[in-house]
CSV table of C-alpha atoms and ligand atoms in Angstrom, one decimal:
chain,number,residue,atom,x,y,z
I,16,MET,CA,-7.9,-13.9,20.5
I,17,ASN,CA,-6.8,-17.1,22.1
I,18,LEU,CA,-3.1,-16.9,22.9
I,19,GLN,CA,-2.9,-19.4,25.8
I,20,TYR,CA,0.2,-21.3,24.6
I,21,LEU,CA,2.1,-18.2,23.8
I,22,LYS,CA,1.3,-16.7,27.2
I,23,GLN,CA,2.7,-19.8,28.8
I,24,ILE,CA,5.8,-20.4,26.7
I,25,ASP,CA,7.0,-16.8,26.0
I,26,PRO,CA,5.5,-14.1,28.3
I,27,GLU,CA,7.6,-11.4,26.8
I,28,ILE,CA,6.3,-11.9,23.2
I,29,TYR,CA,2.8,-12.5,24.6
I,30,GLU,CA,2.9,-9.1,26.4
I,31,ALA,CA,4.2,-7.4,23.2
I,32,VAL,CA,1.3,-8.9,21.2
I,33,LEU,CA,-1.2,-7.8,23.7
I,34,LYS,CA,0.2,-4.3,23.7
I,35,GLU,CA,0.1,-4.2,19.9
I,36,ILE,CA,-3.5,-5.3,19.9
I,37,GLN,CA,-4.3,-2.5,22.4
I,38,ARG,CA,-2.4,0.0,20.3
I,39,GLU,CA,-4.3,-0.9,17.2
I,40,GLU,CA,-7.5,-0.8,19.1
I,41,GLU,CA,-7.0,2.6,20.8
I,42,LYS,CA,-5.2,4.7,18.2
I,43,ILE,CA,-6.8,6.4,15.3
I,44,ILE,CA,-4.6,5.0,12.5
I,45,LEU,CA,-4.3,7.1,9.4
I,46,ILE,CA,-1.3,5.4,7.9
I,47,ALA,CA,-2.3,5.1,4.3
I,48,SER,CA,-0.5,1.8,3.7
I,49,GLU,CA,-2.0,0.0,6.7
I,50,ASN,CA,-5.2,-1.8,7.3
I,51,TYR,CA,-6.8,-4.4,9.6
I,52,ALA,CA,-7.0,-7.9,8.1
I,53,SER,CA,-10.0,-9.9,9.1
I,54,ARG,CA,-10.1,-12.6,11.7
I,55,ALA,CA,-10.4,-15.2,9.0
I,56,ILE,CA,-7.2,-14.0,7.4
I,57,LEU,CA,-5.4,-14.0,10.7
I,58,GLU,CA,-6.5,-17.6,11.3
I,59,ALA,CA,-5.3,-18.7,7.8
I,60,GLN,CA,-1.9,-17.0,8.4
I,61,GLY,CA,-1.6,-18.6,11.8
I,62,SER,CA,-2.4,-22.0,10.5
I,63,ALA,CA,-0.4,-25.3,10.2
I,64,PHE,CA,0.7,-24.2,6.7
I,65,THR,CA,3.5,-22.3,8.4
I,66,ASN,CA,5.2,-25.7,8.7
I,67,LYS,CA,5.1,-26.6,5.0
I,68,TYR,CA,7.9,-26.5,2.5
I,69,ALA,CA,6.6,-26.2,-1.1
I,70,GLU,CA,9.3,-25.1,-3.4
I,71,GLY,CA,8.0,-24.9,-7.0
I,72,TYR,CA,4.4,-24.4,-8.1
I,73,PRO,CA,1.2,-26.5,-7.8
I,74,GLU,CA,1.7,-29.9,-9.3
I,75,ARG,CA,5.4,-29.1,-9.9
I,76,ARG,CA,6.9,-29.2,-6.4
I,77,TYR,CA,10.3,-30.1,-5.2
I,78,TYR,CA,8.9,-31.6,-1.9
I,79,GLY,CA,6.5,-34.3,-1.0
I,80,GLY,CA,3.3,-33.8,0.9
I,81,CYS,CA,2.2,-30.7,-1.0
I,82,LYS,CA,-1.4,-31.9,-1.8
I,83,TYR,CA,-3.1,-29.3,0.4
I,84,ALA,CA,-0.5,-26.6,-0.3
I,85,ASP,CA,-1.3,-27.1,-4.0
I,86,GLU,CA,-5.0,-26.7,-3.2
I,87,VAL,CA,-4.3,-23.4,-1.4
I,88,GLU,CA,-2.0,-21.9,-3.9
I,89,THR,CA,-4.3,-22.9,-6.8
I,90,LEU,CA,-7.3,-21.3,-5.1
I,91,ALA,CA,-5.3,-18.1,-4.5
I,92,ILE,CA,-4.2,-17.9,-8.1
I,93,GLU,CA,-7.6,-18.6,-9.6
I,94,ARG,CA,-9.3,-16.1,-7.3
I,95,ALA,CA,-6.8,-13.4,-8.1
I,96,ARG,CA,-7.1,-14.1,-11.8
I,97,LYS,CA,-10.8,-13.7,-11.6
I,98,LEU,CA,-10.8,-10.7,-9.3
I,99,PHE,CA,-8.4,-8.6,-11.5
I,100,GLY,CA,-9.0,-10.3,-14.9
I,101,ALA,CA,-5.4,-11.2,-15.3
I,102,ASP,CA,-3.9,-13.8,-17.7
I,103,HIS,CA,-1.3,-15.1,-15.3
I,104,VAL,CA,-0.8,-14.6,-11.5
I,105,ASN,CA,2.1,-15.4,-9.2
I,106,VAL,CA,1.2,-15.2,-5.5
I,107,GLN,CA,4.5,-16.2,-4.1
I,108,PRO,CA,6.4,-12.8,-3.7
I,109,HIS,CA,7.1,-12.2,0.0
I,110,SER,CA,6.5,-8.5,-0.4
I,111,GLY,CA,5.8,-5.7,-2.9
I,112,THR,CA,9.5,-5.0,-3.3
I,113,GLN,CA,10.1,-8.7,-4.1
I,114,ALA,CA,7.4,-8.6,-6.7
I,115,ASN,CA,9.1,-5.7,-8.4
I,116,MET,CA,12.5,-7.3,-8.1
I,117,ALA,CA,11.2,-10.4,-9.9
I,118,VAL,CA,9.9,-8.3,-12.8
I,119,PHE,CA,13.1,-6.2,-13.1
I,120,PHE,CA,15.3,-9.3,-13.0
I,121,SER,CA,13.1,-11.1,-15.6
I,122,VAL,CA,13.5,-8.4,-18.3
I,123,LEU,CA,16.4,-6.2,-17.4
I,124,ASN,CA,20.2,-6.6,-17.4
I,125,PRO,CA,22.4,-4.5,-15.0
I,126,ASN,CA,22.9,-1.0,-16.4
I,127,ASP,CA,19.7,-1.1,-18.4
I,128,THR,CA,17.5,2.1,-18.1
I,129,ILE,CA,14.4,2.4,-16.0
I,130,LEU,CA,12.0,5.4,-15.8
I,131,GLY,CA,10.0,5.8,-12.6
I,132,MET,CA,8.2,8.3,-10.5
I,133,HIS,CA,10.5,10.3,-8.2
I,134,LEU,CA,10.4,9.2,-4.6
I,135,THR,CA,9.8,12.7,-3.3
I,136,HIS,CA,6.9,13.1,-5.8
I,137,GLY,CA,5.1,10.0,-4.5
I,138,GLY,CA,7.0,7.1,-6.1
I,139,HIS,CA,8.4,4.1,-4.2
I,140,LEU,CA,11.9,3.2,-3.1
I,141,SER,CA,11.9,0.2,-5.5
I,142,HIS,CA,11.2,2.4,-8.5
I,143,GLY,CA,14.9,3.5,-8.8
I,144,SER,CA,15.9,5.1,-5.6
I,145,PRO,CA,19.7,5.2,-5.2
I,146,VAL,CA,19.5,3.5,-1.7
I,147,ASN,CA,17.5,0.6,-3.3
I,148,PHE,CA,18.8,-2.3,-5.4
I,149,THR,CA,17.1,-0.6,-8.4
I,150,GLY,CA,19.2,2.5,-8.0
I,151,MET,CA,22.4,0.4,-7.5
I,152,LEU,CA,21.8,-1.9,-10.5
I,153,TYR,CA,20.2,0.3,-13.2
I,154,LYS,CA,20.4,3.6,-14.8
I,155,THR,CA,17.5,5.5,-13.4
I,156,PHE,CA,15.5,8.4,-14.6
I,157,PHE,CA,12.5,10.0,-13.0
I,158,TYR,CA,9.3,11.9,-13.8
I,159,GLY,CA,7.3,13.9,-11.3
I,160,VAL,CA,4.3,16.0,-10.7
I,161,ASN,CA,3.5,19.5,-11.9
I,162,LYS,CA,4.7,22.1,-9.4
I,163,GLU,CA,1.5,24.1,-9.6
I,164,THR,CA,-1.2,21.4,-9.8
I,165,GLY,CA,0.5,18.4,-8.1
I,166,PHE,CA,-0.8,16.1,-10.8
I,167,ILE,CA,1.5,13.8,-12.7
I,168,ASP,CA,3.0,15.7,-15.6
I,169,MET,CA,2.3,13.6,-18.6
I,170,ASN,CA,4.3,15.9,-20.8
I,171,GLU,CA,7.3,15.3,-18.6
I,172,VAL,CA,6.7,11.5,-18.7
I,173,ARG,CA,6.7,11.7,-22.5
I,174,GLU,CA,9.8,13.9,-22.7
I,175,MET,CA,11.8,11.8,-20.3
I,176,ALA,CA,10.8,8.6,-22.1
I,177,GLU,CA,12.0,10.1,-25.4
I,178,ARG,CA,15.2,11.4,-23.9
I,179,CYS,CA,16.3,8.3,-21.8
I,180,LYS,CA,14.7,5.5,-24.0
I,181,PRO,CA,14.0,3.3,-20.9
I,182,LYS,CA,13.7,-0.5,-21.3
I,183,ILE,CA,10.9,-0.3,-18.8
I,184,ILE,CA,8.6,2.5,-17.5
I,185,VAL,CA,7.3,2.1,-13.9
I,186,VAL,CA,3.9,3.7,-13.0
I,187,GLY,CA,2.4,3.6,-9.6
I,188,ALA,CA,2.9,5.5,-6.3
I,189,SER,CA,2.9,5.4,-2.6
I,190,ALA,CA,1.8,9.0,-2.0
I,191,TYR,CA,-0.3,10.1,-5.0
I,192,SER,CA,-4.0,11.0,-4.4
I,193,ARG,CA,-5.3,11.1,-8.0
I,194,ILE,CA,-6.5,8.7,-10.7
I,195,ILE,CA,-3.5,7.4,-12.6
I,196,ASP,CA,-4.0,7.2,-16.4
I,197,PHE,CA,-2.5,3.8,-17.1
I,198,GLU,CA,-3.7,3.9,-20.7
I,199,ALA,CA,-1.7,7.1,-21.4
I,200,PHE,CA,1.4,5.5,-19.8
I,201,SER,CA,1.0,2.5,-22.0
I,202,LYS,CA,0.8,4.7,-25.1
I,203,ILE,CA,4.1,6.5,-24.2
I,204,ALA,CA,5.7,3.1,-23.4
I,205,LYS,CA,4.7,1.7,-26.8
I,206,GLU,CA,5.9,4.8,-28.7
I,207,ASN,CA,9.3,4.4,-27.1
I,208,ASN,CA,9.6,0.6,-27.3
I,209,ALA,CA,9.5,0.3,-23.5
I,210,LEU,CA,7.9,-2.3,-21.3
I,211,LEU,CA,5.3,-1.0,-18.8
I,212,LEU,CA,5.2,-2.1,-15.2
I,213,ALA,CA,2.2,-0.8,-13.2
I,214,ASP,CA,2.7,-1.1,-9.4
I,215,ILE,CA,-0.7,-1.0,-7.8
I,216,ALA,CA,0.5,-1.7,-4.2
I,217,HIS,CA,-1.6,1.1,-2.7
I,218,ILE,CA,-4.7,1.1,-4.9
I,219,ALA,CA,-5.2,-2.7,-5.5
I,220,GLY,CA,-8.4,-2.8,-3.4
I,221,LEU,CA,-9.9,0.2,-5.2
I,222,ILE,CA,-9.1,-1.5,-8.5
I,223,ALA,CA,-10.6,-4.8,-7.4
I,224,ALA,CA,-13.8,-2.9,-6.5
I,225,GLY,CA,-13.9,-1.1,-9.8
I,226,LEU,CA,-13.3,2.3,-8.2
I,227,HIS,CA,-10.0,3.1,-10.1
I,228,PRO,CA,-9.3,2.2,-13.7
I,229,SER,CA,-7.4,-1.1,-14.0
I,230,PRO,CA,-3.9,-1.3,-15.6
I,231,ILE,CA,-4.4,-4.9,-16.5
I,232,PRO,CA,-5.3,-4.3,-20.2
I,233,HIS,CA,-2.5,-1.7,-20.6
I,234,ALA,CA,0.6,-3.0,-18.7
I,235,ASP,CA,3.0,-5.8,-19.5
I,236,PHE,CA,3.3,-6.4,-15.7
I,237,VAL,CA,1.2,-5.5,-12.7
I,238,THR,CA,2.7,-5.8,-9.3
I,239,SER,CA,1.0,-5.3,-5.9
I,240,THR,CA,1.0,-5.8,-2.2
I,241,THR,CA,-1.9,-7.6,-0.6
I,242,HIS,CA,-2.0,-5.7,2.7
I,243,LYS,CA,-2.8,-2.1,1.9
I,244,THR,CA,-6.3,-1.3,0.5
I,245,MET,CA,-6.5,-5.0,-0.4
I,246,ARG,CA,-6.8,-5.7,3.3
I,247,GLY,CA,-5.1,-9.1,3.2
I,248,PRO,CA,-1.9,-10.4,4.8
I,249,ARG,CA,1.5,-8.7,4.3
I,250,GLY,CA,2.8,-9.9,1.0
I,251,GLY,CA,3.2,-9.3,-2.8
I,252,MET,CA,1.8,-10.6,-6.1
I,253,ILE,CA,2.6,-10.3,-9.8
I,254,MET,CA,0.1,-10.3,-12.7
I,255,CYS,CA,1.3,-10.5,-16.3
I,256,LYS,CA,0.4,-11.4,-19.8
I,257,GLU,CA,0.6,-15.1,-20.6
I,258,LYS,CA,3.8,-14.6,-22.7
I,259,TYR,CA,5.7,-13.6,-19.6
I,260,ALA,CA,4.3,-16.3,-17.3
I,261,LYS,CA,7.3,-18.6,-17.6
I,262,ILE,CA,10.0,-16.1,-17.0
I,263,ILE,CA,8.2,-14.5,-14.1
I,264,ASP,CA,7.5,-17.8,-12.3
I,265,LYS,CA,11.2,-18.9,-12.9
I,266,MET,CA,12.5,-15.6,-11.5
I,267,VAL,CA,10.3,-15.7,-8.4
I,268,PHE,CA,11.4,-19.3,-7.7
I,269,PRO,CA,14.2,-20.3,-8.0
I,270,GLY,CA,15.5,-16.9,-9.1
I,271,ILE,CA,15.0,-14.7,-6.0
I,272,GLN,CA,13.2,-16.7,-3.4
I,273,GLY,CA,13.2,-20.2,-1.9
I,274,GLY,CA,10.1,-21.8,-0.4
I,275,PRO,CA,6.8,-19.9,-0.7
I,276,LEU,CA,5.1,-18.9,2.5
I,277,ILE,CA,2.1,-21.1,2.1
I,278,HIS,CA,0.4,-19.9,5.3
I,279,VAL,CA,0.6,-16.3,3.8
I,280,ILE,CA,-0.7,-17.6,0.5
I,281,ALA,CA,-3.6,-19.2,2.3
I,282,ALA,CA,-4.4,-15.8,3.8
I,283,LYS,CA,-4.0,-14.1,0.4
I,284,ALA,CA,-6.6,-16.6,-1.0
I,285,VAL,CA,-9.0,-15.6,1.8
I,286,ALA,CA,-8.4,-11.9,1.1
I,287,PHE,CA,-9.2,-12.4,-2.6
I,288,LYS,CA,-12.4,-14.2,-1.7
I,289,GLU,CA,-13.4,-11.4,0.6
I,290,ALA,CA,-12.6,-8.9,-2.2
I,291,MET,CA,-15.2,-10.5,-4.4
I,292,THR,CA,-18.1,-9.6,-2.1
I,293,GLU,CA,-20.5,-6.7,-2.2
I,294,GLU,CA,-19.4,-5.8,1.3
I,295,PHE,CA,-15.8,-5.2,0.1
I,296,LYS,CA,-17.1,-3.0,-2.7
I,297,GLN,CA,-19.1,-0.9,-0.3
I,298,TYR,CA,-16.1,-0.7,2.0
I,299,GLN,CA,-13.9,0.7,-0.8
I,300,GLN,CA,-16.6,3.2,-1.7
I,301,GLN,CA,-16.6,4.4,1.9
I,302,VAL,CA,-12.8,4.5,2.0
I,303,VAL,CA,-12.9,7.0,-0.8
I,304,ARG,CA,-15.9,9.0,0.6
I,305,ASN,CA,-14.1,9.2,3.9
I,306,ALA,CA,-10.9,10.4,2.3
I,307,LYS,CA,-12.8,13.1,0.4
I,308,ARG,CA,-14.6,14.3,3.5
I,309,LEU,CA,-11.4,14.4,5.6
I,310,ALA,CA,-9.6,16.4,2.9
I,311,GLU,CA,-12.6,18.9,2.6
I,312,LYS,CA,-12.7,19.4,6.4
I,313,LEU,CA,-9.0,19.9,6.7
I,314,LYS,CA,-9.2,22.5,3.9
I,315,GLU,CA,-11.9,24.3,5.9
I,316,PHE,CA,-9.3,24.5,8.7
I,317,GLY,CA,-6.8,26.1,6.4
I,318,PHE,CA,-4.7,23.1,5.5
I,319,LYS,CA,-3.3,22.8,2.0
I,320,ILE,CA,-3.8,19.5,0.3
I,321,ILE,CA,-1.5,18.6,-2.6
I,322,THR,CA,-3.7,18.5,-5.8
I,323,ASN,CA,-6.3,20.2,-3.7
I,324,GLY,CA,-8.1,17.0,-2.9
I,325,THR,CA,-8.2,13.2,-3.5
I,326,ASP,CA,-9.7,10.6,-5.8
I,327,ASN,CA,-8.5,7.6,-3.7
I,328,HIS,CA,-7.8,6.5,-0.1
I,329,LEU,CA,-5.1,9.0,0.8
I,330,MET,CA,-4.0,12.7,0.7
I,331,LEU,CA,-0.8,14.6,1.1
I,332,VAL,CA,-1.0,17.6,3.5
I,333,ASP,CA,1.3,20.4,2.7
I,334,LEU,CA,2.2,21.9,6.2
I,335,ARG,CA,4.3,24.9,5.0
I,336,ASN,CA,1.6,27.4,5.8
I,337,MET,CA,1.1,25.9,9.3
I,338,ASN,CA,4.6,26.6,10.6
I,339,ILE,CA,5.3,23.1,11.5
I,340,THR,CA,7.5,20.3,10.0
I,341,GLY,CA,6.2,16.9,9.1
I,342,LYS,CA,8.3,15.4,11.8
I,343,ASP,CA,6.9,17.6,14.6
I,344,ALA,CA,3.4,17.1,13.3
I,345,GLU,CA,3.8,13.4,13.4
I,346,THR,CA,5.1,13.5,16.9
I,347,ALA,CA,2.4,15.8,18.2
I,348,LEU,CA,-0.4,13.7,16.6
I,349,GLU,CA,1.0,10.5,18.1
I,350,ILE,CA,0.8,12.1,21.5
I,351,ALA,CA,-2.8,13.1,20.6
I,352,GLY,CA,-3.7,9.5,19.8
I,353,ILE,CA,-3.6,9.8,16.0
I,354,THR,CA,-1.0,7.7,14.2
I,355,VAL,CA,0.3,9.2,10.8
I,356,ASN,CA,3.5,9.4,8.9
I,357,LYS,CA,5.5,12.4,7.9
I,358,ASN,CA,6.0,12.5,4.1
I,359,ALA,CA,8.0,14.6,1.7
I,360,ILE,CA,5.8,16.8,-0.5
I,361,PRO,CA,6.7,17.5,-4.1
I,362,TYR,CA,9.6,19.9,-4.4
I,363,ASP,CA,10.1,19.7,-0.6
I,364,ASP,CA,13.2,21.6,0.6
I,365,LYS,CA,13.5,19.6,3.8
I,366,PRO,CA,15.3,16.3,4.2
I,367,ALA,CA,13.4,13.0,4.3
I,368,SER,CA,13.9,12.8,8.1
I,369,ILE,CA,12.1,16.1,8.6
I,370,THR,CA,9.8,16.8,5.6
I,371,SER,CA,7.1,19.4,5.1
I,372,GLY,CA,4.1,17.1,4.8
I,373,LEU,CA,1.9,14.4,6.2
I,374,ARG,CA,0.4,11.4,4.4
I,375,LEU,CA,-3.1,10.6,5.7
I,376,GLY,CA,-5.2,7.6,4.6
I,377,THR,CA,-8.6,6.2,5.5
I,378,PRO,CA,-8.4,2.4,4.9
I,379,SER,CA,-7.9,1.5,8.6
I,380,VAL,CA,-10.5,3.8,10.1
I,381,THR,CA,-13.0,2.7,7.5
I,382,THR,CA,-12.5,-1.0,8.2
I,383,ARG,CA,-13.5,-0.3,11.8
I,384,GLY,CA,-16.7,1.3,10.6
I,385,MET,CA,-16.1,5.0,10.7
I,386,LYS,CA,-18.0,7.3,8.2
I,387,GLU,CA,-18.1,10.9,7.2
I,388,GLU,CA,-19.2,12.2,10.7
I,389,GLU,CA,-16.2,10.6,12.3
I,390,MET,CA,-13.9,12.2,9.6
I,391,ASP,CA,-15.2,15.6,10.8
I,392,GLU,CA,-14.2,14.7,14.4
I,393,ILE,CA,-10.8,13.5,13.3
I,394,ALA,CA,-10.1,16.7,11.2
I,395,ASP,CA,-11.0,18.7,14.2
I,396,MET,CA,-8.6,16.8,16.4
I,397,ILE,CA,-5.8,17.1,13.8
I,398,TYR,CA,-6.3,20.8,13.6
I,399,SER,CA,-6.2,21.3,17.4
I,400,ALA,CA,-3.1,19.1,17.8
I,401,ILE,CA,-1.2,20.9,15.1
I,402,LYS,CA,-2.2,24.3,16.4
I,403,ASN,CA,-1.1,23.2,19.9
I,404,PHE,CA,1.8,21.0,19.0
I,405,ASN,CA,4.0,22.1,21.8
I,406,LYS,CA,1.3,22.1,24.5
I,407,ILE,CA,1.5,18.7,26.0
I,408,SER,CA,-1.6,19.1,28.2
I,409,VAL,CA,-3.8,20.0,25.1
I,410,LEU,CA,-2.4,17.0,23.2
I,411,LYS,CA,-3.2,14.8,26.1
I,412,ASP,CA,-6.8,16.1,26.2
I,413,ILE,CA,-7.1,15.3,22.5
I,414,SER,CA,-5.8,11.8,23.1
I,415,VAL,CA,-8.7,11.1,25.5
I,416,LYS,CA,-11.1,12.2,22.7
I,417,ALA,CA,-9.3,10.0,20.2
I,418,LYS,CA,-9.4,7.0,22.5
I,419,ASN,CA,-13.2,7.6,23.1
I,420,LEU,CA,-13.8,7.7,19.4
I,421,ALA,CA,-11.7,4.6,18.8
I,422,LYS,CA,-13.7,2.8,21.6
I,423,ARG,CA,-16.9,3.4,19.7
I,424,PHE,CA,-15.5,1.4,16.8
I,425,PRO,CA,-13.9,-1.7,18.2
I,426,VAL,CA,-11.5,-3.7,16.0
I,427,TYR,CA,-10.7,-7.0,17.5
I,428,SER,CA,-13.9,-7.6,19.5
I,429,SER,CA,-15.9,-7.0,16.4
I,430,LEU,CA,-13.9,-9.1,14.0
C,27,PLP,C1,4.2,-0.3,-0.3
C,27,PLP,C2,4.7,-0.3,-1.7
C,27,PLP,C3,5.6,-1.2,-2.2
C,27,PLP,C4,6.3,-2.3,-1.4
C,27,PLP,O1,5.8,-3.0,-0.5
C,27,PLP,P1,6.6,-3.8,0.6
C,27,PLP,O2,5.7,-5.0,0.8
C,27,PLP,O3,6.8,-2.9,1.7
C,27,PLP,O4,7.9,-4.2,0.0
C,27,PLP,C5,5.9,-1.2,-3.6
C,27,PLP,N1,5.4,-0.3,-4.4
C,27,PLP,C6,4.6,0.7,-3.9
C,27,PLP,C7,4.1,1.8,-4.9
C,27,PLP,C8,4.2,0.8,-2.6
C,27,PLP,O5,3.5,1.7,-2.1
């Protein structure tokens, strides 16, 4: 990457960027919510559009000079509509949480009731957690997964909906490895006069590629990020039925945001274009195949996987039979050159800062070209690192292997 001006003007930031590039190049990254955006996306995001104010929407701006900003945002909207088959799309939310905020503020009043998936069962902070604005503003109720199977308990969803009569039901997760039955959620929402918000932040890329059923026909609102399996720039988006188009647009701007990040919207447009290709579909298929293979290999080593496997890009590893906490496993793996995050497992008795689990995902390693064979190598390294989590010399040896594997699949030189 050409960073000559940055190098001259600000050596400290330049050095940090170089070190980050090296980190992303040399580590095996299994963080399920991360990915490598393409060079084209990085170029769009680093473009002159970073300078442009464009409050409002295409053809209805509060600033002059928006001709090209309009072209960019219109392309982003049209491509997203086509890709997901949505009536209406808003591409301005700065993040997934902002997208959810816009939906909640559009249709809820303070103290209204929302029903979401519990954070420790795989839900997201913005689905009602007490430390999030949703938990502060609304009456929150939660459903979870079955203790034996790890699958979403649809009976519990129905019972909770009947009991708490929510104004909106939220479906979508950050750490759930199975197909989500959006149609069944929609039925329960209708039976209870509730709206349905499907948050596809994690699985948007799989849905775009047709590998996971789409919530578009079933949900009143669909929110997403654009940077997880979607492999675009960091950001959010909202899709909704035409009848909600006006209130959603008004709530995003001027309701909760000021000027849109047109440079990010340009990068979102590129991501949507990339997502329409055959290559993207094949990529998503490989993401799923890699996740299945990694889960199988880990099981052969004696690891327990929540739900006993995966249908998507991630899995939750239950470490309770391995005599190690999520926190210690994360630390050991980082030394061994493998970046993961600790994660609560359903019914975890440890606090969020410790946990009994790991969340592993394959989007990043698949983007750099790894396939099933490499998943076998990675499973092997994970097992050795966790078995030897307090032997620094063994962890260092594994990190050499991890680096060699990473070197065979370059990121930035190949983009
Ligand atoms: C990641 C995620 C979000 C939020 O994304 P941010 O861009 O980090 O705000 C929202 N919902 C779900 C289910 C997520 O996994």
